[in-house]
Amino acid sequence: MNQIFEKLIPYLDKHMAFNTAIAMLDWDNETLAPEESMEYTAKALGVLSEESFSSLINPEVKEILEELSKEKNLSDLELAIIRKLEKQFQKSEAIPPKEMREYTELTSNSGKAWQKAKRENDFSVFAPYLEKIIAFKKKFAGYGKKDGQKLYDVLLDDYEESFGMEELDLFFDKLKKEILPLLKRIQKAPQVDDSFLHLNYDIEKQKEFNRYLAEYMGFDFNRGVMAESEHPFTTNWHNHDVRITTHYYEDNLASAMLSTIHEGGHALYEMGIRDEYTQTLVGEGASCGMHESQSRFFENIVGRSRAFWEPLYKKLQDMFPKQLGKVSLENFVRALNTVKADFIRTEADELTYCLHIMVRYELEKMMIEEDVDVKELPDLWNQKYKEYLGVEPEEDSKGILQDIHWSMGDIGYFPSYALGNAFSAQIYHQMKQDIKVDELLRTGKISVIRDYLKEHIHQYGASLKPRELLKNLTGEEFNPDYYISYLKERFTKEYQLEE
Ligand code: ZN
């Protein structure tokens, strides 16, 4: 190890330890903690967060970074960690501390206002907070802006480095041109009967099957835990302790299974990161979008395919003979691929998902670049849903108030979800040329697919950027066309439409 870099280690380790404690408390809050604990635990979390921040962002670390800028003898890992650290410094130094404090207070209050607005179905409760959040985000983006850069581009770059409006406009234009007509054709086609997925399914049995499913994918229970929470999520402290959750519904068999497969995809990413990277600043996924590409690859491309279910379906049938005994594999898989344009993003099917993101992207652009009046947002939201999905939410709690993101100040986050889908299709396109994906799934050799992803994506953690990972694997720059053709091919087939 470089001798000057070595001076950083105590700071990095302290930061890592605080973050581990924070992640554990967060996990506990979502899973086991009693209802009334949050208010008090939040106090401890606040202190830990401050400590975590100042353990890294301080004058001593800055001085070491300056020394390191003159060093030539640094390993790739050291350079990657320095790059990450410099970025954190840039970010935290750009905003005056007083404004940062005001903003932090605002977002903690706006979270409560959003909850109340959603509960009472009243956008006007949240509107004044959203207005202030937008003003702050524009101001902050202004601080970090390079010459000629647009404000929304600065915000987008926070979540998915180097992806801006130019590329996203093209991406969403293609979706509009290709996917909207496809959706219209599907809506006119004979609909799939998926009612058998909504019979009564014993939760204990579901748990047993979901645990089996996670293990089958390669989730290592010696290095992982599976629990329940209201909203499924994945967290980890390092690559030897990765935790996922699921939520079970008695009248919805697919919900828990697909979310186990989704979170399982996130978990395999974290478990696959190299030992020497874990517990460092690069011991995490390359970006939100790249993380989502892995979860969605497993959920959609694998988990909704016939090949995946071929070796598994009999076991599921045996567990639920009354509900599934007479349902063929064919019909089961078709039911998993039902397309139904609806209001709620988190419940959207694979085809309409990106249209939900498109609505949010267009509104965020208006908030940041076009000074839209916040009061007009609910109507604009509804108009866009009508135009793209053909449905109009009757109430704002099922419309503009459904997502938590804007209340937390996350403006510019949503497009990462769409990019994740597009990354996964590009990765899949290459994978099919390198290994026999369908045959491996049909014969239960999913481990070969997992190892492939580990070799090309997972092991690198955040030491490489998403664009580099894609280029190294596929020999090509990011190309959304793979996603569009994947969707067209899949759903033309599922709905037996003429080409
Ligand atoms: Zn996810």
mmCIF file with all atom_site columns, N, CA, C and O and ligand atoms in Angstrom, residues 262 266 292 295, ligand 1:
data_model
loop_
_atom_site.group_PDB
_atom_site.id
_atom_site.type_symbol
_atom_site.label_atom_id
_atom_site.label_alt_id
_atom_site.label_comp_id
_atom_site.label_asym_id
_atom_site.label_entity_id
_atom_site.label_seq_id
_atom_site.pdbx_PDB_ins_code
_atom_site.Cartn_x
_atom_site.Cartn_y
_atom_site.Cartn_z
_atom_site.occupancy
_atom_site.B_iso_or_equiv
_atom_site.pdbx_formal_charge
_atom_site.auth_seq_id
_atom_site.auth_comp_id
_atom_site.auth_asym_id
_atom_site.auth_atom_id
_atom_site.pdbx_PDB_model_num
ATOM   1  N  N  . HIS A 1 262 ? -36.315 -9.859 -7.228  1.00 0.00 ? 262 HIS A N  1
ATOM   2  C  CA . HIS A 1 262 ? -35.774 -8.513 -7.445  1.00 0.00 ? 262 HIS A CA 1
ATOM   3  C  C  . HIS A 1 262 ? -34.700 -8.177 -6.387  1.00 0.00 ? 262 HIS A C  1
ATOM   4  O  O  . HIS A 1 262 ? -33.566 -7.854 -6.719  1.00 0.00 ? 262 HIS A O  1
ATOM   5  N  N  . HIS A 1 266 ? -30.393 -7.592 -6.309  1.00 0.00 ? 266 HIS A N  1
ATOM   6  C  CA . HIS A 1 266 ? -29.579 -6.583 -5.612  1.00 0.00 ? 266 HIS A CA 1
ATOM   7  C  C  . HIS A 1 266 ? -28.565 -7.277 -4.696  1.00 0.00 ? 266 HIS A C  1
ATOM   8  O  O  . HIS A 1 266 ? -27.406 -6.883 -4.606  1.00 0.00 ? 266 HIS A O  1
ATOM   9  N  N  . GLU A 1 292 ? -30.003 -1.300 -10.106 1.00 0.00 ? 292 GLU A N  1
ATOM   10 C  CA . GLU A 1 292 ? -31.355 -1.638 -10.559 1.00 0.00 ? 292 GLU A CA 1
ATOM   11 C  C  . GLU A 1 292 ? -31.304 -2.555 -11.786 1.00 0.00 ? 292 GLU A C  1
ATOM   12 O  O  . GLU A 1 292 ? -32.196 -3.365 -12.007 1.00 0.00 ? 292 GLU A O  1
ATOM   13 N  N  . SER A 1 295 ? -31.169 -6.105 -10.327 1.00 0.00 ? 295 SER A N  1
ATOM   14 C  CA . SER A 1 295 ? -32.420 -6.581 -9.728  1.00 0.00 ? 295 SER A CA 1
ATOM   15 C  C  . SER A 1 295 ? -33.469 -6.819 -10.809 1.00 0.00 ? 295 SER A C  1
ATOM   16 O  O  . SER A 1 295 ? -34.208 -7.799 -10.778 1.00 0.00 ? 295 SER A O  1
HETATM 17 ZN ZN . ZN  B 2 .   ? -34.602 -2.267 -6.729  1.00 0.00 ? 1   ZN  B ZN 1
#
